[in-house]
Tab-separated table of C-alpha atoms in Angstrom:
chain	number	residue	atom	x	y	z
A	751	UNK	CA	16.190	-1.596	-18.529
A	752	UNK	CA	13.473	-2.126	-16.530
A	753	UNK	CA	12.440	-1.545	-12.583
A	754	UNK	CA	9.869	-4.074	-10.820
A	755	UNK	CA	9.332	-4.269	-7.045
A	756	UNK	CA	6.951	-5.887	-4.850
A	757	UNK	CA	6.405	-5.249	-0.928
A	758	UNK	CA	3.855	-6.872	0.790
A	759	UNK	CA	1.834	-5.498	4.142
A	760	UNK	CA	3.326	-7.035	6.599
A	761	UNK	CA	3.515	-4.844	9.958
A	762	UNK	CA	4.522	-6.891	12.534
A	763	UNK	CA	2.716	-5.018	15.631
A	764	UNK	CA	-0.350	-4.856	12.991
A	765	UNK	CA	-0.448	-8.356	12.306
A	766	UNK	CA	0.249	-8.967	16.545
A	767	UNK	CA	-2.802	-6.499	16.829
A	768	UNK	CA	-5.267	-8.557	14.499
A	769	UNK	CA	-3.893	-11.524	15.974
A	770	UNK	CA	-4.774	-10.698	20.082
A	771	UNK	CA	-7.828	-9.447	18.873
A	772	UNK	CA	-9.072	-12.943	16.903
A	773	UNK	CA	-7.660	-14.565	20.003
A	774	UNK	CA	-9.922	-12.522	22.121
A	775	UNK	CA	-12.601	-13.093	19.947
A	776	UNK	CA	-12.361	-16.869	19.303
A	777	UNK	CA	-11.960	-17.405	23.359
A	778	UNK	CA	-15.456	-15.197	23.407
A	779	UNK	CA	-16.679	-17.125	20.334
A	780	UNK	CA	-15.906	-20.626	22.357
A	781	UNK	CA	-16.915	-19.249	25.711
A	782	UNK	CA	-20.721	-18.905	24.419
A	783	UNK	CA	-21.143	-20.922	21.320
A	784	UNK	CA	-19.512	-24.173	22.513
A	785	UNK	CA	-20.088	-23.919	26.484
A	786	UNK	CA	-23.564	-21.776	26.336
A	787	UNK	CA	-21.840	-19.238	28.474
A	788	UNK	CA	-22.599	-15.503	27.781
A	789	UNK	CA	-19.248	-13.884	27.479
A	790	UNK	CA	-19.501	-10.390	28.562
A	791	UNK	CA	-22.133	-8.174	30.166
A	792	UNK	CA	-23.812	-7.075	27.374
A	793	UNK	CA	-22.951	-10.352	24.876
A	794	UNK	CA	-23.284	-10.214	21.246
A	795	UNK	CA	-25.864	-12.605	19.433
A	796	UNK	CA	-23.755	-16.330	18.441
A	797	UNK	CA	-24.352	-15.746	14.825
A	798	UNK	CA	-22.596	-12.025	15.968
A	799	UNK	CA	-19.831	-14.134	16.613
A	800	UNK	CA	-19.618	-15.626	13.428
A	801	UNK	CA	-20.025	-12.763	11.625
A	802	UNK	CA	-17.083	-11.092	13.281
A	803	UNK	CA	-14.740	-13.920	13.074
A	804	UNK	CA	-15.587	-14.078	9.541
A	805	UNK	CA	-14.670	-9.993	8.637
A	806	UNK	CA	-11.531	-10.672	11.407
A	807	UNK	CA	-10.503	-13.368	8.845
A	808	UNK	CA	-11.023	-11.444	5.771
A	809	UNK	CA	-9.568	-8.911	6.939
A	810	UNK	CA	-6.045	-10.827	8.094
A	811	UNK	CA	-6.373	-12.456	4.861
A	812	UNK	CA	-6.283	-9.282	3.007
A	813	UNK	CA	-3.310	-7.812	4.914
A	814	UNK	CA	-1.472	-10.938	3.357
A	815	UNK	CA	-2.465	-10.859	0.354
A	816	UNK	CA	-2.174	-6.471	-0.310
A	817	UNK	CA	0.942	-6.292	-2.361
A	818	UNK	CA	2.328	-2.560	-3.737
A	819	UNK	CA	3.739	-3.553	-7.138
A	820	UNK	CA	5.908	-0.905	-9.047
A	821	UNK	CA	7.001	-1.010	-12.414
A	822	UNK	CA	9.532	0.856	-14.641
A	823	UNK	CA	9.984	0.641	-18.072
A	824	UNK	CA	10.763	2.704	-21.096
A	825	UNK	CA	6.993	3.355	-21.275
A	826	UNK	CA	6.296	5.019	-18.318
A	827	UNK	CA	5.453	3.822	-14.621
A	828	UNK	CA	2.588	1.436	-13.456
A	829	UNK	CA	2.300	0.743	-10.083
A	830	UNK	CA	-1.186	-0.523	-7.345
A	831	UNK	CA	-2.114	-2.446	-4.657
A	832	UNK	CA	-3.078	-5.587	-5.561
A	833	UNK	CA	-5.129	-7.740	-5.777
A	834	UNK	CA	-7.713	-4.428	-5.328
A	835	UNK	CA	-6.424	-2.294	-8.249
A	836	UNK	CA	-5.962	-5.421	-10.730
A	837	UNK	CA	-4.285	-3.371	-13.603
A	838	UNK	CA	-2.882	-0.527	-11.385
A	839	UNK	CA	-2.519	3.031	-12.418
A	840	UNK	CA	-0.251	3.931	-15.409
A	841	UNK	CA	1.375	7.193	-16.317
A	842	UNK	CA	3.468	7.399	-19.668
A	843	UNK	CA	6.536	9.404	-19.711
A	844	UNK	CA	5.095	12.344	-21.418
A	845	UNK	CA	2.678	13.011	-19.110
A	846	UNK	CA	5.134	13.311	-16.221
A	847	UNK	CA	6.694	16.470	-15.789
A	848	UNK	CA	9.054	15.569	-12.946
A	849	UNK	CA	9.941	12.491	-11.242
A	850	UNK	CA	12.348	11.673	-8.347
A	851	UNK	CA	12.650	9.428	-5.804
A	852	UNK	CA	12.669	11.552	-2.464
A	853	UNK	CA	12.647	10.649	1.366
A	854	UNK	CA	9.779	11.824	3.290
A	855	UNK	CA	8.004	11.069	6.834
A	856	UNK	CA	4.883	8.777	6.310
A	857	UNK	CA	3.002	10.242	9.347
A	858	UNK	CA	3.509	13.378	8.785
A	859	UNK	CA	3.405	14.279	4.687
A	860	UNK	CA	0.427	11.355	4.284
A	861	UNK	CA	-0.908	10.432	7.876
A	862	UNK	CA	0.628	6.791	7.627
A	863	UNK	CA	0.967	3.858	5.285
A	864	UNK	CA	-1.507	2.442	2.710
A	865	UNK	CA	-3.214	4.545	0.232
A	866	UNK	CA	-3.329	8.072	1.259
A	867	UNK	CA	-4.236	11.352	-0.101
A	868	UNK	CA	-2.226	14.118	2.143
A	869	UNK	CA	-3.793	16.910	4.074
A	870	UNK	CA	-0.465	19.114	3.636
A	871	UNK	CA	-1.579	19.256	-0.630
A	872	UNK	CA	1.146	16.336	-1.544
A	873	UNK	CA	-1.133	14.450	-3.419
A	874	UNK	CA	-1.926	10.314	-2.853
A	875	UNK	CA	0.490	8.140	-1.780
A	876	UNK	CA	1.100	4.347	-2.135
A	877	UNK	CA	3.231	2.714	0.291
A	878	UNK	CA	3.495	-0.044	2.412
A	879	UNK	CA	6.758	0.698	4.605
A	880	UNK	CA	9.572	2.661	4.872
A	881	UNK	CA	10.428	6.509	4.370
A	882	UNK	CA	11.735	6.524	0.335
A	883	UNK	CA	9.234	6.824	-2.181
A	884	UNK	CA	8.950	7.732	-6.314
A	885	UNK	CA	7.305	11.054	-6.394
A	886	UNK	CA	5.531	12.114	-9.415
A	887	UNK	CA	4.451	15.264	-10.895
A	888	UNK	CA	2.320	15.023	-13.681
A	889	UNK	CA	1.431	17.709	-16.090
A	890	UNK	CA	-1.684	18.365	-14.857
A	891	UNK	CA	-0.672	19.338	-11.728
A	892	UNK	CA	-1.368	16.199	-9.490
A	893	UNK	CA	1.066	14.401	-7.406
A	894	UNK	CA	1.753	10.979	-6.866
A	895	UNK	CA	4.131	9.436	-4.119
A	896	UNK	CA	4.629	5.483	-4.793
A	897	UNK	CA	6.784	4.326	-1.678
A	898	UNK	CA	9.792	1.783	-2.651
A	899	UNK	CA	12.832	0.366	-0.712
A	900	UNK	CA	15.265	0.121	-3.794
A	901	UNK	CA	16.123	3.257	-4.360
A	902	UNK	CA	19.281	3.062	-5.720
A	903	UNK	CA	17.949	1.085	-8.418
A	904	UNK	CA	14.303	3.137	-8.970
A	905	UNK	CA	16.414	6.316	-9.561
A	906	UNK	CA	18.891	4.501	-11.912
A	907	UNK	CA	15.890	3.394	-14.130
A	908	UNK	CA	13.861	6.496	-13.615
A	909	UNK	CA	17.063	8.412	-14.772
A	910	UNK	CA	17.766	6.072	-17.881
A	911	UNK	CA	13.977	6.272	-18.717
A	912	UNK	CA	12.916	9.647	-18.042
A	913	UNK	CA	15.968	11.770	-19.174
A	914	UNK	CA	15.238	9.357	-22.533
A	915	UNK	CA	11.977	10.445	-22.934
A	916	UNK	CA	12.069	14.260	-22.468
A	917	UNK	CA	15.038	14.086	-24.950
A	918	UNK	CA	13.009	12.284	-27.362
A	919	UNK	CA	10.212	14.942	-26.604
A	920	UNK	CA	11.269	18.445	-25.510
A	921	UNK	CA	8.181	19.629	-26.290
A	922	UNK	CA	6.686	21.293	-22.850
């Protein structure tokens, strides 16, 4: 049995955000590269311009390509954003000392989506949308929140998985 999800970054009024803003920036860009006309009262340098359209793009391209990928398997749990964390972060069963999947308020526990490390002591999160998440206790004390939108399924696995492993190794 195994668990794998993928969600992808896609805000809608994020994306409608990013998008005004190029629009804004190409009719500036257009304005005084192409027509020679100073946009603004205080206008930025052309090659300012480019610059910005450039990190605008980058950063829009990013957004599409940010995936949280989760994985579940008699091993343990992997999960990361990718394409930034390119193996992701792995925890074997034995060094988790509880793991459920829980609802919780993004704003509030973790100040929003993404990666976060809470103010309130919850540890990082990893999510992309949504109020369900894995949470994750390990041994050492540190907590991990990796947000998902099966949960059904996550706590079927985690169940099979984890309930396998602490038989298999009672040992505290």
């Amino acid at each position: 049995m195994e668990f794998n999800e993928k969600q992808y970054f896609r805000k809608w009024w994020f994306i409608l955000i990013l998008v005004i803003v190029m629009g804004i920036t190409i009719y500036g860009m257009i304005q005084q590269v192409v027509f020679d006309q100073p946009w603004g009262n205080n206008p930025m340098s052309n090659s300012g311009f480019i610059v910005l359209m450039l990190l605008l793009v980058f950063l829009l391209g990013s957004i599409f390509l940010m995936r949280l990928e989760t994985k579940i398997d008699e091993k343990g749990i992997q999960f990361g954003f990718h394409p930034f964390q390119r193996k992701g972060i792995f925890y074997a069963w034995n060094e988790i000392a509880e793991i459920s999947v829980v609802e919780y308020n993004p704003l509030i526990d973790y100040g929003g989506w993404g990666w976060r490390i809470s103010l309130t002591g919850k540890g990082q999160a990893y999510n992309v949308s949504g109020n369900k998440g894995i949470q994750v206790r390990l041994k050492n004390g540190k907590q991990r929140l990796i947000g998902t939108q099966i949960r059904e399924e996550a706590t079927k696995i985690i169940n099979h998985h984890f309930n396998d492993a602490e038989a298999a190794n009672p040992n505290p």
